[in-house]
PDB file of C-alpha atoms in Angstrom:
ATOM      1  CA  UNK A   1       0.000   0.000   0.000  1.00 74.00           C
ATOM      2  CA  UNK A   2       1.716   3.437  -0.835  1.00 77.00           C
ATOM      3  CA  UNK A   3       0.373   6.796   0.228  1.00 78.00           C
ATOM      4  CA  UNK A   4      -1.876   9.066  -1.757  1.00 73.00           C
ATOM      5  CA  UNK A   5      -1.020  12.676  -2.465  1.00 72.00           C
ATOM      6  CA  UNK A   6      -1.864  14.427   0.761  1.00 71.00           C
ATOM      7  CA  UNK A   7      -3.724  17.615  -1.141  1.00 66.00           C
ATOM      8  CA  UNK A   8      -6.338  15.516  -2.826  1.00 62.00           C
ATOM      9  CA  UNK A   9      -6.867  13.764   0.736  1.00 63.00           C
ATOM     10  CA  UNK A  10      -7.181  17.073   2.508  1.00 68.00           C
ATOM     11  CA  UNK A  11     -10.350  19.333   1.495  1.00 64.00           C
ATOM     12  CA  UNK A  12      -7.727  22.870   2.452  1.00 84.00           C
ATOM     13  CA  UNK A  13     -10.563  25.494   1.776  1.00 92.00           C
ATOM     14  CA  UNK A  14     -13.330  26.970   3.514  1.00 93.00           C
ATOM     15  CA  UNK A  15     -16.126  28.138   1.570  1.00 94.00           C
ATOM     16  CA  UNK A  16     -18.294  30.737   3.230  1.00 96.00           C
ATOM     17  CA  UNK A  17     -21.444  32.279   1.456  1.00 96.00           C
ATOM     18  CA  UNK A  18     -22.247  36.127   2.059  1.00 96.00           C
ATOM     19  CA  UNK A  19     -24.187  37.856   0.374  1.00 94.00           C
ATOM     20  CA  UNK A  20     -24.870  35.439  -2.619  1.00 94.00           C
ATOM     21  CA  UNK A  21     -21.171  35.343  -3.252  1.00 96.00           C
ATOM     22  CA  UNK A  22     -18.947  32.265  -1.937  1.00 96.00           C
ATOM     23  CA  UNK A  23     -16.003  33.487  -0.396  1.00 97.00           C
ATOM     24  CA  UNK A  24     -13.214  30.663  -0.756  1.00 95.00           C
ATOM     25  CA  UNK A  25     -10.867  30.693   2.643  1.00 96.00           C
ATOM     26  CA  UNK A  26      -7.581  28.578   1.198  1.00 95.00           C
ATOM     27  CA  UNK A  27      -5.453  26.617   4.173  1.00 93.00           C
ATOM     28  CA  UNK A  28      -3.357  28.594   6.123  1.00 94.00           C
ATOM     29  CA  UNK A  29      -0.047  27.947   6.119  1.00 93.00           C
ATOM     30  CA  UNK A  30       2.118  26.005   8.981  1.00 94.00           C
ATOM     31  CA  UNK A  31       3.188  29.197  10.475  1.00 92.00           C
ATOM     32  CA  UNK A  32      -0.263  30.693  10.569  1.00 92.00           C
ATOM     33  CA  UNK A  33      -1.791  27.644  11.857  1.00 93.00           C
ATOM     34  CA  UNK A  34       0.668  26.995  14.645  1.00 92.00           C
ATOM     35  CA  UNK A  35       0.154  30.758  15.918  1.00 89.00           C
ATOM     36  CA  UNK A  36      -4.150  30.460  15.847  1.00 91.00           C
ATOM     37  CA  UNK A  37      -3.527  27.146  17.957  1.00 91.00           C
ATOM     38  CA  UNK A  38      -1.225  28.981  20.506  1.00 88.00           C
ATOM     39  CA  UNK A  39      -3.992  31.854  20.751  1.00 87.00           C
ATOM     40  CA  UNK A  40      -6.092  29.499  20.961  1.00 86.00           C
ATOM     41  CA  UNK A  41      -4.535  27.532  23.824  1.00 85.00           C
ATOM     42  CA  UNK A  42      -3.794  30.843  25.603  1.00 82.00           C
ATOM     43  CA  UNK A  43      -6.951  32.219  25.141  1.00 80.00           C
ATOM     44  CA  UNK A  44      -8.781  28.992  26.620  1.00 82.00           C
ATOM     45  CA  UNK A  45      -6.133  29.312  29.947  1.00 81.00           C
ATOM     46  CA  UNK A  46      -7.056  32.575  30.451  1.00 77.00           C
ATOM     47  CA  UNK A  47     -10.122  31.564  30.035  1.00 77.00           C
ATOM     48  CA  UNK A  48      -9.675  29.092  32.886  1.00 75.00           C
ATOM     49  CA  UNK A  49      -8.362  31.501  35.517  1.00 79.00           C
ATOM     50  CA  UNK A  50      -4.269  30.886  34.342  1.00 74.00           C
ATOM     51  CA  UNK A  51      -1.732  33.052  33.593  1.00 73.00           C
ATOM     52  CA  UNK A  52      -1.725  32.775  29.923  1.00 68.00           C
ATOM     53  CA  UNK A  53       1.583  33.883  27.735  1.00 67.00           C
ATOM     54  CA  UNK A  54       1.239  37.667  27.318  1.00 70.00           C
ATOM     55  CA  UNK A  55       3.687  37.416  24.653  1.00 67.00           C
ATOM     56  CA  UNK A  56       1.864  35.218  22.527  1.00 68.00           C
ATOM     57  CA  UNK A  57      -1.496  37.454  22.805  1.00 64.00           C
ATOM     58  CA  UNK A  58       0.951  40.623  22.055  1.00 67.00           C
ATOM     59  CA  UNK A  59       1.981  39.049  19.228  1.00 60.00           C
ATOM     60  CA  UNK A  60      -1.533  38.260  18.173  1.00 59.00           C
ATOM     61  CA  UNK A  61      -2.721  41.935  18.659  1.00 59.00           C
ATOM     62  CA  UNK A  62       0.293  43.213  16.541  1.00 55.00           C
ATOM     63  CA  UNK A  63      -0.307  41.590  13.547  1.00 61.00           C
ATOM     64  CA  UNK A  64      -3.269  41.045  11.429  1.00 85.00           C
ATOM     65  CA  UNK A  65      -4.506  37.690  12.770  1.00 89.00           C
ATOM     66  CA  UNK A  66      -7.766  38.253  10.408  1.00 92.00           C
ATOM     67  CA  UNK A  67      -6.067  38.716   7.313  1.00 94.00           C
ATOM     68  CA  UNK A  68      -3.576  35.643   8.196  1.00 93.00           C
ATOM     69  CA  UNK A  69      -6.569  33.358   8.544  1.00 95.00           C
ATOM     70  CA  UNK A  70      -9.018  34.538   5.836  1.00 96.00           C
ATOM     71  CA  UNK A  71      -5.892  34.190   3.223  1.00 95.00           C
ATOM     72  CA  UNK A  72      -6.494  35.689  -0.270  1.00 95.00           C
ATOM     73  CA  UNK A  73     -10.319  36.029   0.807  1.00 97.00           C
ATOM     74  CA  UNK A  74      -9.595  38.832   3.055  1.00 96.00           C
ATOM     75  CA  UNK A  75      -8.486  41.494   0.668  1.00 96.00           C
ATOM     76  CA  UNK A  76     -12.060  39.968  -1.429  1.00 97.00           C
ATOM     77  CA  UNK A  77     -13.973  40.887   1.649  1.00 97.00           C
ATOM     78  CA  UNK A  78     -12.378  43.765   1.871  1.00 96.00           C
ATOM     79  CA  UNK A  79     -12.924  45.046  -1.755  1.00 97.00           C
ATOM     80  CA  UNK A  80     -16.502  43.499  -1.795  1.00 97.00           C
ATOM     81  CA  UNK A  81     -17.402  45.944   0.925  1.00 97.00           C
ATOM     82  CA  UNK A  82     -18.619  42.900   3.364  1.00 97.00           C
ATOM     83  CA  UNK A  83     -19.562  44.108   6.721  1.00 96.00           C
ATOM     84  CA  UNK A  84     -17.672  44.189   9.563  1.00 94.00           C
ATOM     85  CA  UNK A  85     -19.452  41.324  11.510  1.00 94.00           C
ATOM     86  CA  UNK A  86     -19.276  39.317   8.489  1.00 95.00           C
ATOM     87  CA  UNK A  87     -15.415  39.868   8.170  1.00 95.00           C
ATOM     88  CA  UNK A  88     -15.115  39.219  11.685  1.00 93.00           C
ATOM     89  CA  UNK A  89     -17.458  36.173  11.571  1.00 95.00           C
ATOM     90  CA  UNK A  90     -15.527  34.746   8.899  1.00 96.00           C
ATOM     91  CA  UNK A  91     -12.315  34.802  10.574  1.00 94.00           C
ATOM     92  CA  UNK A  92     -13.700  33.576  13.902  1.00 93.00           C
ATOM     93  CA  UNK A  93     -14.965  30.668  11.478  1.00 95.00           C
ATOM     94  CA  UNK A  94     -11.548  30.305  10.308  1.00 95.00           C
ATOM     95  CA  UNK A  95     -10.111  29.860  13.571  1.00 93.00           C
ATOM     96  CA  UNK A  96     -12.298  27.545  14.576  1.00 93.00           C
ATOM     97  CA  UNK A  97     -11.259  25.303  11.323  1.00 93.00           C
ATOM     98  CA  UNK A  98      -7.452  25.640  12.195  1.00 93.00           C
ATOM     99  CA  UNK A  99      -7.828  24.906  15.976  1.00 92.00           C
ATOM    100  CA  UNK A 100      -9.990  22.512  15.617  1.00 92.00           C
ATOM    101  CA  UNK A 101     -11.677  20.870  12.549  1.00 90.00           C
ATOM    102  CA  UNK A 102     -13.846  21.816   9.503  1.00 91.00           C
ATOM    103  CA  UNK A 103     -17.698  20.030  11.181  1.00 91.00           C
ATOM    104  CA  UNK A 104     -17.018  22.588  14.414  1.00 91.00           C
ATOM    105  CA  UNK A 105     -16.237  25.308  12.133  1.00 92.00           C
ATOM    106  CA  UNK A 106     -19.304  24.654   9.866  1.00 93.00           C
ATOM    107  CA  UNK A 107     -21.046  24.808  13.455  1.00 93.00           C
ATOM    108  CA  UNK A 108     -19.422  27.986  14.308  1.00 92.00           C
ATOM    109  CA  UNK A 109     -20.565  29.373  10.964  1.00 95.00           C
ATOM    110  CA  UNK A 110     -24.343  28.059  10.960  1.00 93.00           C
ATOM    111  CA  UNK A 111     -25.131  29.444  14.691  1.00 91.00           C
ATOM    112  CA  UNK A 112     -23.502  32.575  14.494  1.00 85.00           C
ATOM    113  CA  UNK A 113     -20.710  31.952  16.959  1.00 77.00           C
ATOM    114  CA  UNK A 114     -23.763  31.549  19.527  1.00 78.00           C
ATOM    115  CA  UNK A 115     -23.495  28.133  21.334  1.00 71.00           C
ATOM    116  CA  UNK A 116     -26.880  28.389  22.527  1.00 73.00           C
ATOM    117  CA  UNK A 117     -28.484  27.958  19.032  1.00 73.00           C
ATOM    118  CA  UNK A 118     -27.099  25.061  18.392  1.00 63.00           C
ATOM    119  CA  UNK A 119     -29.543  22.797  20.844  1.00 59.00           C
ATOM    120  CA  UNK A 120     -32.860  24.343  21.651  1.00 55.00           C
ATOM    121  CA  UNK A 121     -32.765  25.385  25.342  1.00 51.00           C
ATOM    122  CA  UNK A 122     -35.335  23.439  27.793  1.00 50.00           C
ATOM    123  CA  UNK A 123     -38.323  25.590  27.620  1.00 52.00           C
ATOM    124  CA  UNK A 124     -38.116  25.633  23.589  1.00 53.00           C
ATOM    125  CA  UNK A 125     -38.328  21.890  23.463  1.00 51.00           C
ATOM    126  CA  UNK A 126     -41.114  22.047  25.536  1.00 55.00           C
ATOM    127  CA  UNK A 127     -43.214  24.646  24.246  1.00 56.00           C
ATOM    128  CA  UNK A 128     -42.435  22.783  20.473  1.00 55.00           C
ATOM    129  CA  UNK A 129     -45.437  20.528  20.169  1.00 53.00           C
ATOM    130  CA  UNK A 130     -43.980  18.239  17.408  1.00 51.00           C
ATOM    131  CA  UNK A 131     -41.051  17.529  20.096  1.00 49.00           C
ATOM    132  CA  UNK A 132     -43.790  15.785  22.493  1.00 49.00           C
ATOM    133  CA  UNK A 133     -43.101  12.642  23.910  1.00 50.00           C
ATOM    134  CA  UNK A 134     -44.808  10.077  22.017  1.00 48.00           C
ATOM    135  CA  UNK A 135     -47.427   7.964  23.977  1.00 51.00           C
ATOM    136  CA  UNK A 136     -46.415   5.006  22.548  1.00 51.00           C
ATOM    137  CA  UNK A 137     -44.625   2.101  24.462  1.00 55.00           C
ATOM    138  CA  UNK A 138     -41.458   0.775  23.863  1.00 53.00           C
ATOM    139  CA  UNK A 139     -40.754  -2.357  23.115  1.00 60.00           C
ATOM    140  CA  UNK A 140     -39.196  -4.363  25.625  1.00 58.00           C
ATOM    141  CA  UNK A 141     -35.652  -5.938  25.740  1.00 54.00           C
ATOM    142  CA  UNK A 142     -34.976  -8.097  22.879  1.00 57.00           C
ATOM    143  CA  UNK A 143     -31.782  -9.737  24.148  1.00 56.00           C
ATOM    144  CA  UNK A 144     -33.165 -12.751  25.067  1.00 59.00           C
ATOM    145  CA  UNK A 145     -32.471 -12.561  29.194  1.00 58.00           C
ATOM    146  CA  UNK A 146     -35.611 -11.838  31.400  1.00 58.00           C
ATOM    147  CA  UNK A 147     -35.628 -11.654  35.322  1.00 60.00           C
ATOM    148  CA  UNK A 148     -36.496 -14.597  37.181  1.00 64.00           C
ATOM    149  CA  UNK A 149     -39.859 -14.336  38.469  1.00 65.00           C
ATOM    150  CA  UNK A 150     -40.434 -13.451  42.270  1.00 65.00           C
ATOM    151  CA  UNK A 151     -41.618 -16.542  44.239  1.00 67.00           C
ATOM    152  CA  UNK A 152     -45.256 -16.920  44.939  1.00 68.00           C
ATOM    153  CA  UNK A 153     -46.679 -15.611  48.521  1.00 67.00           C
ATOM    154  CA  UNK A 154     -47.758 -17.931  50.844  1.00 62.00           C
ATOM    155  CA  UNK A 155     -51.533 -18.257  51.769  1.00 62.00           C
ATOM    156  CA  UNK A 156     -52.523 -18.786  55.062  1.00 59.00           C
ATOM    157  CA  UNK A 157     -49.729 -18.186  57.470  1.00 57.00           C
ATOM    158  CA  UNK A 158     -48.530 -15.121  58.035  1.00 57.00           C
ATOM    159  CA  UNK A 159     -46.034 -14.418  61.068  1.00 57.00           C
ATOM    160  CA  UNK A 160     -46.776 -12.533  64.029  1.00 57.00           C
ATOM    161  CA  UNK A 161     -44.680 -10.284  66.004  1.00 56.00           C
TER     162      UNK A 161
END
């Protein structure tokens, strides 16, 4: 067995619709990607209550993290006129894909960076009448074991105290 050509293994581009137009995000490269996962890290310490790595977060501030991770579709964005939040959203988006993976980034994308919309809260479900419980019983255990049955009661004599 031999091993395939690693670009057509790896899907390297984001595509992100605004506006009817599909913005293509290309991969970042290794030096780009290494500094969004130390943010990242730092970020999620200081998140935590630690001391995170000032130096890495300076770092972050002084260059243009955005246009680093939105690639060649920055400067499209840009030109295009796209709207801040958009711009922003988009390179939050593309954060999320280098730190993590491309199915939390397409999460990231589809709730608006708000956790909460991605699972109904409590009272929503409840107040959704197509999310009833259904009224129909289960079936019952299929794998063959049942519980012994408990012995019978004797009639008749009963103990006193």
């Amino acid at each position: 067995m031999a091993f395939e050509a690693l670009d057509e293994l790896l899907d390297e581009a984001l595509h992100l619709p605004i506006a009817g137009r599909v913005y293509r995000v290309p991969a970042p490269s290794a030096e780009v990607g290494l500094r969004v996962q130390a943010i990242v890290h730092a970020a999620a310490v200081a998140a935590d209550g630690g001391r995170a790595d000032e130096q890495i977060l300076a770092d972050a501030a002084e260059r243009d993290l955005y246009a680093d991770v939105l690639g060649s579709a920055h400067g499209e964005m840009v030109a295009d006129g796209v709207p801040w939040p958009a711009l922003k959203h988009s390179a939050l988006t593309a954060m999320v894909w280098i730190s993590q993976d491309k199915a939390a980034a397409e999460k990231f994308w589809n709730t608006a960076g708000d956790p909460s919309r991605v699972a109904p809260n409590r009272a929503a479900r409840r107040s959704n009448p197509s999310a009833a419980a259904s009224t129909t019983r289960s079936r019952g255990s299929t794998s063959g074991t049942s519980t012994r049955p408990a012995p019978p009661r004797a009639k008749g004599k009963q103990r006193r105290h």
